[in-house]
CSV table of C-alpha atoms in Angstrom, one decimal:
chain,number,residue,atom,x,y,z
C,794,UNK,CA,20.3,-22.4,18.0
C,795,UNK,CA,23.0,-23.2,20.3
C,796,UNK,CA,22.7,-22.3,24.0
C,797,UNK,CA,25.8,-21.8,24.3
C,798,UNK,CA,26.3,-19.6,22.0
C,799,UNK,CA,23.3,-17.5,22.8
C,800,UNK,CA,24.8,-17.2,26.6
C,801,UNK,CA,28.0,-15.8,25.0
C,802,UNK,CA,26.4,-13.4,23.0
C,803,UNK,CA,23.8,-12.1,25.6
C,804,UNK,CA,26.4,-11.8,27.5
C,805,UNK,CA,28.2,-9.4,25.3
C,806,UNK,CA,25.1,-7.3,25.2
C,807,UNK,CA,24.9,-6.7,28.0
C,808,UNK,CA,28.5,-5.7,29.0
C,809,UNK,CA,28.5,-4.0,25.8
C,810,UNK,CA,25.0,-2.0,26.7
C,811,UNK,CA,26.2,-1.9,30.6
C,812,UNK,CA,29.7,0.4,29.1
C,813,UNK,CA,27.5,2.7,26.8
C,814,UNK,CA,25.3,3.4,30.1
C,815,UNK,CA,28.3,4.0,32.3
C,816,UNK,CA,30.2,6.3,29.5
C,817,UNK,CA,26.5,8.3,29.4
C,818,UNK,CA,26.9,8.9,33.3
C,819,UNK,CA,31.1,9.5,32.8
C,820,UNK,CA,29.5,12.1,30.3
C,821,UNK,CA,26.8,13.3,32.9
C,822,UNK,CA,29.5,13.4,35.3
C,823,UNK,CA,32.2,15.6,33.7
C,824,UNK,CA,29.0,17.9,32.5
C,825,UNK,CA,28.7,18.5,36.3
C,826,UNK,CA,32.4,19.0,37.1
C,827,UNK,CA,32.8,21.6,34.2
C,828,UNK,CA,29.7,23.6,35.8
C,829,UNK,CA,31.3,23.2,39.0
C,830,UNK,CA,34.7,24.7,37.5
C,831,UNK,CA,32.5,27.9,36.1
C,832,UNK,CA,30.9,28.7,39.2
C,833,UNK,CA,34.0,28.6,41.0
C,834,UNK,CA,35.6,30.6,38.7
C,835,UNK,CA,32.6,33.3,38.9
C,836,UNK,CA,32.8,33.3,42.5
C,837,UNK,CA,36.4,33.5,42.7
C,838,UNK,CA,36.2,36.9,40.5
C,839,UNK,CA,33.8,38.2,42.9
C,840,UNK,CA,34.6,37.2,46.6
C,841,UNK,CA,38.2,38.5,47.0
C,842,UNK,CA,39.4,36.1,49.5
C,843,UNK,CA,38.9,33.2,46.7
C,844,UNK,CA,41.3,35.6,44.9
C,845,UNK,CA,44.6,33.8,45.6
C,846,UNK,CA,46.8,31.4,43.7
C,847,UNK,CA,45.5,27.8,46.0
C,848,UNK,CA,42.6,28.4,43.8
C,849,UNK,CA,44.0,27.2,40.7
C,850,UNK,CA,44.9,24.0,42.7
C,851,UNK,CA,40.7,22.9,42.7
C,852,UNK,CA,40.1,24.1,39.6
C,853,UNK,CA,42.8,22.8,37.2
C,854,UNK,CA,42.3,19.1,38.8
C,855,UNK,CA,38.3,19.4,38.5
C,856,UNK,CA,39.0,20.9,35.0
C,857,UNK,CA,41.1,17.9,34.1
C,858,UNK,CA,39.0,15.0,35.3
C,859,UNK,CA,36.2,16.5,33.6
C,860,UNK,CA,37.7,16.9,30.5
C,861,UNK,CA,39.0,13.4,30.7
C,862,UNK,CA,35.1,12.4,31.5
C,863,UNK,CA,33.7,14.7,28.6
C,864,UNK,CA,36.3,13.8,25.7
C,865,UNK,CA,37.5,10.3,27.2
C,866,UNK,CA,41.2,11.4,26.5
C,867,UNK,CA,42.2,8.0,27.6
C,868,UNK,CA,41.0,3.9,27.7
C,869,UNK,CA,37.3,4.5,28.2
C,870,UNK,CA,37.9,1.7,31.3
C,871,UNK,CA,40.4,3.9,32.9
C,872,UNK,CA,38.3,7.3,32.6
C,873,UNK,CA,36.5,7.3,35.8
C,874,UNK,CA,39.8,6.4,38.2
C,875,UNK,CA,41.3,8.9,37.0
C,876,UNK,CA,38.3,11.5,37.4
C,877,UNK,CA,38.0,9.8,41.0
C,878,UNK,CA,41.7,9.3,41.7
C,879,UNK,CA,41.8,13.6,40.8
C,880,UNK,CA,38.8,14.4,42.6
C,881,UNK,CA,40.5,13.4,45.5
C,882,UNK,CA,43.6,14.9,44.9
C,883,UNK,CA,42.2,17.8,44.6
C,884,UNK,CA,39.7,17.2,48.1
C,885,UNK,CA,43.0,16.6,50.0
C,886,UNK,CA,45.0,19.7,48.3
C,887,UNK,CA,42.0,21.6,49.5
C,888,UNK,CA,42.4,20.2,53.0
C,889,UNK,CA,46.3,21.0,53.6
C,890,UNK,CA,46.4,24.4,51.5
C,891,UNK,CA,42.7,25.6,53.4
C,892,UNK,CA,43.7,23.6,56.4
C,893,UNK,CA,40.1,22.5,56.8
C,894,UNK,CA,39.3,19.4,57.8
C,895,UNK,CA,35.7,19.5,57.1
C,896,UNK,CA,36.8,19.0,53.1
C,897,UNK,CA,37.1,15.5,54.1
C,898,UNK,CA,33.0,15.1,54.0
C,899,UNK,CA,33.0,15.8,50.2
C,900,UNK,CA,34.8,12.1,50.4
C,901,UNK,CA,31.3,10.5,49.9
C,902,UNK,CA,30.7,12.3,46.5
C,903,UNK,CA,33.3,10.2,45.5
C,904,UNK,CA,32.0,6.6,46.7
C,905,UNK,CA,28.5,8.3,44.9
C,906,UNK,CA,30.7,8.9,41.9
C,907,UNK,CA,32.5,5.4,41.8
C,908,UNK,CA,29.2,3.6,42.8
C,909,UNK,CA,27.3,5.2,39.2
C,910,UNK,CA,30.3,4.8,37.7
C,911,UNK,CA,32.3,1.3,38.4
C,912,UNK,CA,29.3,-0.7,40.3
C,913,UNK,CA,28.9,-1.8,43.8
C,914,UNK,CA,32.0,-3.7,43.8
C,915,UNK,CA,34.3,-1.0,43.2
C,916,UNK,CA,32.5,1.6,44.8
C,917,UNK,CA,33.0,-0.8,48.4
C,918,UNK,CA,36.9,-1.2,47.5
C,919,UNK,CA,37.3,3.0,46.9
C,920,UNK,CA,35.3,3.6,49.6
C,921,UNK,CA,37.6,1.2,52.3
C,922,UNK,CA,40.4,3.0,50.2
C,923,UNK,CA,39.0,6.5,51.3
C,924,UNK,CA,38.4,5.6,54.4
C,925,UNK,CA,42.6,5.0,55.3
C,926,UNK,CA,42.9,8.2,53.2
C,927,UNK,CA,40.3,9.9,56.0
C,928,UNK,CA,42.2,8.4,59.3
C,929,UNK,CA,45.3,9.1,57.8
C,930,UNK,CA,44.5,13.2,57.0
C,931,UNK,CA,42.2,13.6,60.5
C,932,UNK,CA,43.1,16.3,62.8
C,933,UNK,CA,46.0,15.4,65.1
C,934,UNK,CA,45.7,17.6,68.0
C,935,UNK,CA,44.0,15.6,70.6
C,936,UNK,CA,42.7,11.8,70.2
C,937,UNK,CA,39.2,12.6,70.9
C,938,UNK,CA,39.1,15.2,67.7
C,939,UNK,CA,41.0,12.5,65.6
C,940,UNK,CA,38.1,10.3,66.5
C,941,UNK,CA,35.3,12.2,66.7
C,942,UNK,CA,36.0,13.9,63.1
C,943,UNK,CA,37.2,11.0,61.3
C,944,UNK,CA,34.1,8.5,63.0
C,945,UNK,CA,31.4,11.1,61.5
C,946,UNK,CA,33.4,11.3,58.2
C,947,UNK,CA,33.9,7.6,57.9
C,948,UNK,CA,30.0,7.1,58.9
C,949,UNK,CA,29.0,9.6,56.4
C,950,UNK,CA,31.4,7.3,53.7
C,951,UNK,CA,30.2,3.9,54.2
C,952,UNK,CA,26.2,5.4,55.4
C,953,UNK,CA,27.0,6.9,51.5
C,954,UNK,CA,28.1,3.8,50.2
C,955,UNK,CA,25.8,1.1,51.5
C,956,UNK,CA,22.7,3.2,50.6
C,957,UNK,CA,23.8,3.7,47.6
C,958,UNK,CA,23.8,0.3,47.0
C,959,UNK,CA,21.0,-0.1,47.9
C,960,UNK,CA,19.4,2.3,46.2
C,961,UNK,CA,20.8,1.3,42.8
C,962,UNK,CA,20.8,-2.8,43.6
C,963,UNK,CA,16.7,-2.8,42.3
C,964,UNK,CA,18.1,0.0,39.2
C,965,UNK,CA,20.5,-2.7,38.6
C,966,UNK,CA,18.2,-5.9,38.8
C,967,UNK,CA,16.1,-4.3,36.6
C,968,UNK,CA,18.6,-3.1,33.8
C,969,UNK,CA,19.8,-6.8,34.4
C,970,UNK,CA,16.4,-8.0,33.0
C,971,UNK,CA,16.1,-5.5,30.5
C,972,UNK,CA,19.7,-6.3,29.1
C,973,UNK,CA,18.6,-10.5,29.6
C,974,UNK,CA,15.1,-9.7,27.5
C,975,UNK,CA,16.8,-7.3,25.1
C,976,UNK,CA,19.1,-10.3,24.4
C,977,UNK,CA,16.8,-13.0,24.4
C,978,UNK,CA,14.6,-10.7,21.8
C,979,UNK,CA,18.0,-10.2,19.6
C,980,UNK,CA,18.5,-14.0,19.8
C,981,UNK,CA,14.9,-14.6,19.1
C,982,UNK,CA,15.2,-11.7,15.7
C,983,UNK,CA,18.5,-13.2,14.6
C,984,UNK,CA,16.6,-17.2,15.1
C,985,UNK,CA,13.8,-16.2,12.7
C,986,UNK,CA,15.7,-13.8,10.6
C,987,UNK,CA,17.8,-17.5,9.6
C,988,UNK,CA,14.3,-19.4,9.4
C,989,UNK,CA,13.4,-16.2,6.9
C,990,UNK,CA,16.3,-17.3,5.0
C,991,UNK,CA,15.4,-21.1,5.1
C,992,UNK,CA,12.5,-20.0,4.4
C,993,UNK,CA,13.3,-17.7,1.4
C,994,UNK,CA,15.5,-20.8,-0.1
C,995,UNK,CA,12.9,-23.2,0.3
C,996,UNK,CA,10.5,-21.2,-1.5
C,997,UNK,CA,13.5,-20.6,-4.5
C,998,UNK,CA,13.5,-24.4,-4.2
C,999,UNK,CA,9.5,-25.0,-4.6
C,1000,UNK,CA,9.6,-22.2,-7.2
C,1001,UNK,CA,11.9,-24.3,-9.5
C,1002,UNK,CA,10.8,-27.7,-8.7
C,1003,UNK,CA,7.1,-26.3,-9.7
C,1004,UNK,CA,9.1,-24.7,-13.0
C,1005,UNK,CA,10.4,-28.7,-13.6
C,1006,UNK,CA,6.9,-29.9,-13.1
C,1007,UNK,CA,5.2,-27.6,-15.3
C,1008,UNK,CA,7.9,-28.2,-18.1
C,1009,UNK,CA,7.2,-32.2,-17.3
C,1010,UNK,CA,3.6,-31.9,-17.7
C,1011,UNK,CA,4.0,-30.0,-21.0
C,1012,UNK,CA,6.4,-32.8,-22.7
C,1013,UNK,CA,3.7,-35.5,-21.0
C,1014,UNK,CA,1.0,-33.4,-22.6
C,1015,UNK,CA,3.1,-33.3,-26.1
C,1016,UNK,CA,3.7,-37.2,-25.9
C,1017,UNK,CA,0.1,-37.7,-24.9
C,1018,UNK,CA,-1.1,-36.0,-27.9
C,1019,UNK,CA,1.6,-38.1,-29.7
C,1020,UNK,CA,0.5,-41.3,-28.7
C,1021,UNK,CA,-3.0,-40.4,-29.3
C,1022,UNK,CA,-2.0,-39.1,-32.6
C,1023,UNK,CA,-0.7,-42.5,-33.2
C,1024,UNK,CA,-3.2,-44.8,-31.3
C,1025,UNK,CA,-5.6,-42.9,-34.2
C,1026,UNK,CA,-3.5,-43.4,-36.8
C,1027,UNK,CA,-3.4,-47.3,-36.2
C,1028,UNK,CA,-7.1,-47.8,-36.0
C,1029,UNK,CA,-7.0,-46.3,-39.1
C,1030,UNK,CA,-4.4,-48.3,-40.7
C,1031,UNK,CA,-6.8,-51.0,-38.9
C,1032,UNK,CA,-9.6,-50.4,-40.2
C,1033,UNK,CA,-8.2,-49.5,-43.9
C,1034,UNK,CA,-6.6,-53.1,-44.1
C,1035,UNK,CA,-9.6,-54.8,-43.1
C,1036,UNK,CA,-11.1,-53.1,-45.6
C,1037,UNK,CA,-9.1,-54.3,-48.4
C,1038,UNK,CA,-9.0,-57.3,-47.0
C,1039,UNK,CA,-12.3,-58.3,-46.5
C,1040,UNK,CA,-13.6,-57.7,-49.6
C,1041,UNK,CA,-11.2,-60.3,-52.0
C,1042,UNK,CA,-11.7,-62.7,-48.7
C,1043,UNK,CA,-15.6,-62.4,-48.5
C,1044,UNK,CA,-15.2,-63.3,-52.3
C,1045,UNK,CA,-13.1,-66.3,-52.0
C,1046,UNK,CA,-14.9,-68.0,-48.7
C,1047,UNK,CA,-18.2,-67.2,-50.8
C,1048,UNK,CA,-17.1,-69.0,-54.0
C,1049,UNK,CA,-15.5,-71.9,-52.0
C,1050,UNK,CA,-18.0,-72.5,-49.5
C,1051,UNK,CA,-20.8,-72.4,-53.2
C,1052,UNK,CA,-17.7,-74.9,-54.8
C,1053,UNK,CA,-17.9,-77.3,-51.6
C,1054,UNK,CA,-21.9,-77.1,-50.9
C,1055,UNK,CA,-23.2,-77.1,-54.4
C,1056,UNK,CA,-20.8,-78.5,-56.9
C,1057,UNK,CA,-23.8,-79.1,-59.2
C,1058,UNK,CA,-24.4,-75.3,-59.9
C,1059,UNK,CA,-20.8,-75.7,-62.1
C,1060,UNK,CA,-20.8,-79.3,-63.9
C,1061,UNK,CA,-23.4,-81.0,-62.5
C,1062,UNK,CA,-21.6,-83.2,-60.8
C,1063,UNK,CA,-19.8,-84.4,-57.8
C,1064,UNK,CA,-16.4,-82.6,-57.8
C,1065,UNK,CA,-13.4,-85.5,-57.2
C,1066,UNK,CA,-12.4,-85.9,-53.4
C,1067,UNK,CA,-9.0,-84.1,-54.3
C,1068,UNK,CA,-10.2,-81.3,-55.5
C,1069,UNK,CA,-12.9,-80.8,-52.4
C,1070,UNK,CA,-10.0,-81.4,-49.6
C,1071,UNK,CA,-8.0,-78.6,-51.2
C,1072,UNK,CA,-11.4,-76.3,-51.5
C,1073,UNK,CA,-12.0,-77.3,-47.5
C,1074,UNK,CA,-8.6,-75.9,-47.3
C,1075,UNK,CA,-9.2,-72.9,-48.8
C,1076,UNK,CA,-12.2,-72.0,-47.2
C,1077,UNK,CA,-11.0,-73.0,-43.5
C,1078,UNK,CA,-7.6,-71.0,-44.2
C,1079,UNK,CA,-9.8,-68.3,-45.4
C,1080,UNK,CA,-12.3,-68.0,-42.7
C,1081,UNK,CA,-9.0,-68.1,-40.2
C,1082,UNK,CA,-7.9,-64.8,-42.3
C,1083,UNK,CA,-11.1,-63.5,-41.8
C,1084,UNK,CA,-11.3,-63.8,-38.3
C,1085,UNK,CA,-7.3,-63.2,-38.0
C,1086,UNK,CA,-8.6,-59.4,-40.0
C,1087,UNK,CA,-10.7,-58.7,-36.6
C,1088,UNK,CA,-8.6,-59.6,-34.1
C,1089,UNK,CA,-6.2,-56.6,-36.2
C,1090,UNK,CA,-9.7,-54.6,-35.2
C,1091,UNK,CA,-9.5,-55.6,-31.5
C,1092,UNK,CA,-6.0,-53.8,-31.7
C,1093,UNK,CA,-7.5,-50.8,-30.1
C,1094,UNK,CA,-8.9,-53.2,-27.3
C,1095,UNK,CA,-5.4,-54.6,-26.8
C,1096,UNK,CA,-4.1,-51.6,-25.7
C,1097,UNK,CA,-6.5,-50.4,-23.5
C,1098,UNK,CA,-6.2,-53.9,-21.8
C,1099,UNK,CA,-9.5,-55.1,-22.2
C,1100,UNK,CA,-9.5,-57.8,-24.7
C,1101,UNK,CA,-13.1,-59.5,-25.1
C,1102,UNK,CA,-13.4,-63.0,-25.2
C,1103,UNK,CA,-16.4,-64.6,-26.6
C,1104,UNK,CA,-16.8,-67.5,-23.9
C,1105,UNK,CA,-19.1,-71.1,-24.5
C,1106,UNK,CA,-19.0,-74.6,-24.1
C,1107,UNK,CA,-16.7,-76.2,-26.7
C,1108,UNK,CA,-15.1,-79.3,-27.0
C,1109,UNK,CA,-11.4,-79.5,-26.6
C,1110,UNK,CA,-11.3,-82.1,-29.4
C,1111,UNK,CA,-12.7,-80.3,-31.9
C,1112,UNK,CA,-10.9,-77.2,-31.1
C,1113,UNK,CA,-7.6,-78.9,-31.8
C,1114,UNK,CA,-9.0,-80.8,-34.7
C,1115,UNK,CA,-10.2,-77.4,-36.3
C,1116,UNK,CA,-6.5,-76.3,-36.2
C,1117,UNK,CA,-5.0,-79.2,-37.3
C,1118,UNK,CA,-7.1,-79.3,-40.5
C,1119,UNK,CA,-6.3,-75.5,-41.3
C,1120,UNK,CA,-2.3,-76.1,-41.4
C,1121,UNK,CA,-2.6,-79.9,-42.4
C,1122,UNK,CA,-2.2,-79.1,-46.0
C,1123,UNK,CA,1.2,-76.9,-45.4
C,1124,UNK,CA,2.3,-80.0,-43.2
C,1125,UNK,CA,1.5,-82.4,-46.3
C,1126,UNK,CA,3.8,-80.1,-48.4
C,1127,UNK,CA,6.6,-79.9,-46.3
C,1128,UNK,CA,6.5,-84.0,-45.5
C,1129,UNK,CA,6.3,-83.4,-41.5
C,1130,UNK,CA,3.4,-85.2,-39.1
C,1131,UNK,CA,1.0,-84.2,-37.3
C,1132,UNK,CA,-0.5,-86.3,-34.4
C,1133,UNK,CA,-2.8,-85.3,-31.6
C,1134,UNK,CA,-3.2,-87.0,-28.1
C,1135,UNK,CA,-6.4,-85.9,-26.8
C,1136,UNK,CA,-7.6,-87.8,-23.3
C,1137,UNK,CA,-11.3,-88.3,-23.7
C,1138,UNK,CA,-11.9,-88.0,-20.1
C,1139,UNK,CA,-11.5,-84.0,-20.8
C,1140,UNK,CA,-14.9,-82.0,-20.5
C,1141,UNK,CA,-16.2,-79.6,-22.2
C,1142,UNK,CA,-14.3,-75.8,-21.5
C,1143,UNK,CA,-16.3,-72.8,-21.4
C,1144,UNK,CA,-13.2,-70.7,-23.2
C,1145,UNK,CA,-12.9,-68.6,-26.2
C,1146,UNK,CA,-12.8,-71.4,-29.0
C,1147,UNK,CA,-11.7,-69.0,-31.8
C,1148,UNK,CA,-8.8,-67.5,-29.2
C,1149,UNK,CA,-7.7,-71.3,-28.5
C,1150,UNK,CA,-7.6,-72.2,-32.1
C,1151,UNK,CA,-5.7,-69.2,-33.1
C,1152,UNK,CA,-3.1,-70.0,-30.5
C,1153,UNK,CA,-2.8,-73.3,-31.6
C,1154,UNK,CA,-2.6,-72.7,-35.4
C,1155,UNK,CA,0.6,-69.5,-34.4
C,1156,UNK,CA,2.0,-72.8,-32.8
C,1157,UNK,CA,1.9,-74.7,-35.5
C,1158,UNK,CA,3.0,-72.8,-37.9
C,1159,UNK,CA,6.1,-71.8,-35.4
C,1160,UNK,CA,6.9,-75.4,-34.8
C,1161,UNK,CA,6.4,-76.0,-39.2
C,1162,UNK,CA,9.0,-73.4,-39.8
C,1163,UNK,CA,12.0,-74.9,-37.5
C,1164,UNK,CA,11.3,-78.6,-38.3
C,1165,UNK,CA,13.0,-80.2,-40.9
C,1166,UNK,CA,12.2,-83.9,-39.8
C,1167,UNK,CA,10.0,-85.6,-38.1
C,1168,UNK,CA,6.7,-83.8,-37.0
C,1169,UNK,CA,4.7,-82.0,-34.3
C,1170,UNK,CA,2.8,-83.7,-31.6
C,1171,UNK,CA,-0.3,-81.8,-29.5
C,1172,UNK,CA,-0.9,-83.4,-26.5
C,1173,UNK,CA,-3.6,-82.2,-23.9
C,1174,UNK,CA,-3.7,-83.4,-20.0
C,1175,UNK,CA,-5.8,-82.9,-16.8
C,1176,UNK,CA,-4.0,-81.4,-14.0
C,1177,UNK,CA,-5.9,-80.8,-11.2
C,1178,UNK,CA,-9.2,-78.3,-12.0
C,1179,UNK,CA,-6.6,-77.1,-15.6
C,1180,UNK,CA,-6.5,-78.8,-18.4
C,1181,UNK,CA,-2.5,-78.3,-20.0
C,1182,UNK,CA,-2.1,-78.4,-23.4
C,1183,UNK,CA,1.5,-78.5,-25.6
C,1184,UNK,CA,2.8,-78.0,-28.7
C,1185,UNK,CA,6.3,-80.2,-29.2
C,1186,UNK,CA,8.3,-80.6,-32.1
C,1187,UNK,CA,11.2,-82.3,-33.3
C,1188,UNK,CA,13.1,-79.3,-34.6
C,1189,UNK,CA,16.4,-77.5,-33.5
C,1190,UNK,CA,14.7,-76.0,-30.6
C,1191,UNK,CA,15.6,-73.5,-28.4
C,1192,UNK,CA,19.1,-73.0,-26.4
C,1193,UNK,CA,18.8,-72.4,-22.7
C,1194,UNK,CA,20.8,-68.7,-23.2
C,1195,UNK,CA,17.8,-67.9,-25.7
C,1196,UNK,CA,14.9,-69.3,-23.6
């Protein structure tokens, strides 16, 4: 909160609280004056020497200021001058039409008046007023009366005035503190009524952000369900091919493998070396389908991320060689070469041979597709503790934008 701001308005609480106190008092005040008026009146009807017209000179000014007082006929700033200013009309009516001087010491009701009224301030400045009104309406008939009546009336005025100062400076210094703490406490209620309301609009806020993220976690739980719907649905699909497959393959690596290992159980004799390369080839290309039907099993292991590998010793050599005889044949046919460079300085790996070969043979058969000419070349190479093995071809190749 602004301190400025907070000065301002405790500021204007207590001027604002200060006036409704004063115009309680003006209230007070004009209460008394109207009592005053009635007894006057009673007394007039019963003493006949208060039976004259010069009494309608105290009570119609008295009955006017406290009217003025009670209903604030006028600027509610301007009220208690005017009670004052006829108050002491009427003391100094009272002191020419009675021709008593001793009027003058009701003077210090006034400054009592003005002091409850106005504040210290005002109540010094009516009372130095007063006090030229006293000198001026003393008794003129010798210098020593003039002196001696007006000295006791002006020491009655200001002895009036400065202890009622004093008497209402600690009155004061206390309202002061109530007026400063009432303040501070509205500041304080009107600081936490707008943290309520932060408050209140951050809660709105949490409220619909929770909505959003209970709507959020029923989609995720909807495309969870999905996606395990679907992750099912593919093992199944899985598992059904392999199925179908495995049976016609079992058949044909059974029959071939019988074909190549005992040729005799069909004609008794040695089958002709064309005939068993293209039997090798079908039982190699068949064993690769077979084990090409689990890696469709390991799917499911795919997309969890943990892919086993079956790890051992195995020569990089035969690896290669292994591949080249499965896709040799579809080589042959289209009229492409394939040559291997093989160091044989390279150890033995400890890698997943059938994972190798697999990669190699999806190589091939890449490289096959997109050569017309020429052939494929695998070349393998130490490099540091790695051992780097490509597949190059002499087909069309791929374009830098594509790459």
């Amino acid at each position: 909160m602004d301190i400025s701001s907070g000065a301002t308005r405790q500021a204007q609480y207590e001027q604002a609280d200060l006036d409704e106190m004063r115009a309680q008092a003006l209230k007070l005040v004009s209460i008394s004056l109207l009592a005053f008026v009635f007894v006057l009146l009673m007394l007039a009807t019963i003493d006949s020497t208060l039976r004259r017209p010069s009494i309608w000179l105290i009570v119609v000014p008295v009955l006017i200021a406290a009217l003025i007082g009670h209903f604030k006929a006028c600027d509610r700033r301007w009220a208690p001058f005017l009670m004052i200013a006829l108050l002491g009309a009427t003391i100094i009516e009272v002191r020419y039409v009675y021709s008593d001087t001793q009027t003058l010491y009701l003077m210090p009701l006034l400054v009592l008046m003005a002091n409850s009224l106005l504040g210290e301030g005002l109540s010094v400045g009516i009372a130095s007023a007063l006090s030229l009104v006293i000198v001026a309406l003393g008794d003129h008939r010798s210098p020593l009366d003039v002196i001696h009546m007006s000295g006791i009336v002006l020491l009655l005025l200001w002895a009036t005035t400065i202890l009622a100062a004093i008497a209402s400076r600690p009155t004061r210094i206390a309202l002061a503190w109530a007026w400063r703490s009432y303040a501070l406490a509205e500041a304080r209620t009107e600081e936490l009524r707008d943290r309520q309301a932060e408050l209140a609009r951050l809660a709105k806020s949490l409220a619909e952000t929770c909505e959003r993220l209970e709507a959020l976690n029923a989609d995720l739980d909807r495309e969870r369900r999905a996606a395990e719907q679907a992750r099912r649905l593919k093992a199944e699909f899985a598992a059904a091919i392999s199925h179908e497959l495995r049976t016609p393959l079992n058949l044909i690596i059974g029959f071939a493998e019988m074909m190549i290992s005992a040729p005799h159980a069909y004609s008794h004799q040695p089958l002709p070396e064309v005939y068993r390369q293209d039997l090798e080839a079908i039982y190699r290309n068949a064993s690769h389908i077979s084990r090409l039907i689990d890696d469709v099993l390991d799917l499911s292991q795919i997309d969890a991320h943990r892919l086993a590998l079956e790890k051992s010793y195995a020569s990089l050599e035969e690896i290669v060689r292994s591949a080249v005889l499965t896709v040799s044949s579809f080589y042959e046919h289209l009229g492409l070469s394939l040559t291997t460079e093989i160091p044989s300085n390279i150890p033995l790996l400890y890698v997943d041979a059938g994972r190798i070969r697999q990669i190699l043979i999806n190589l091939l058969n890449n490289a096959a597709r997109f050569t017309e000419r020429g052939g494929v070349t695998i070349r393998a190479r130490l490099e540091d503790n790695n051992v780097i093995i490509s597949v190059s071809d002499t087909g069309v190749g791929i374009s830098p934008l594509d790459l």
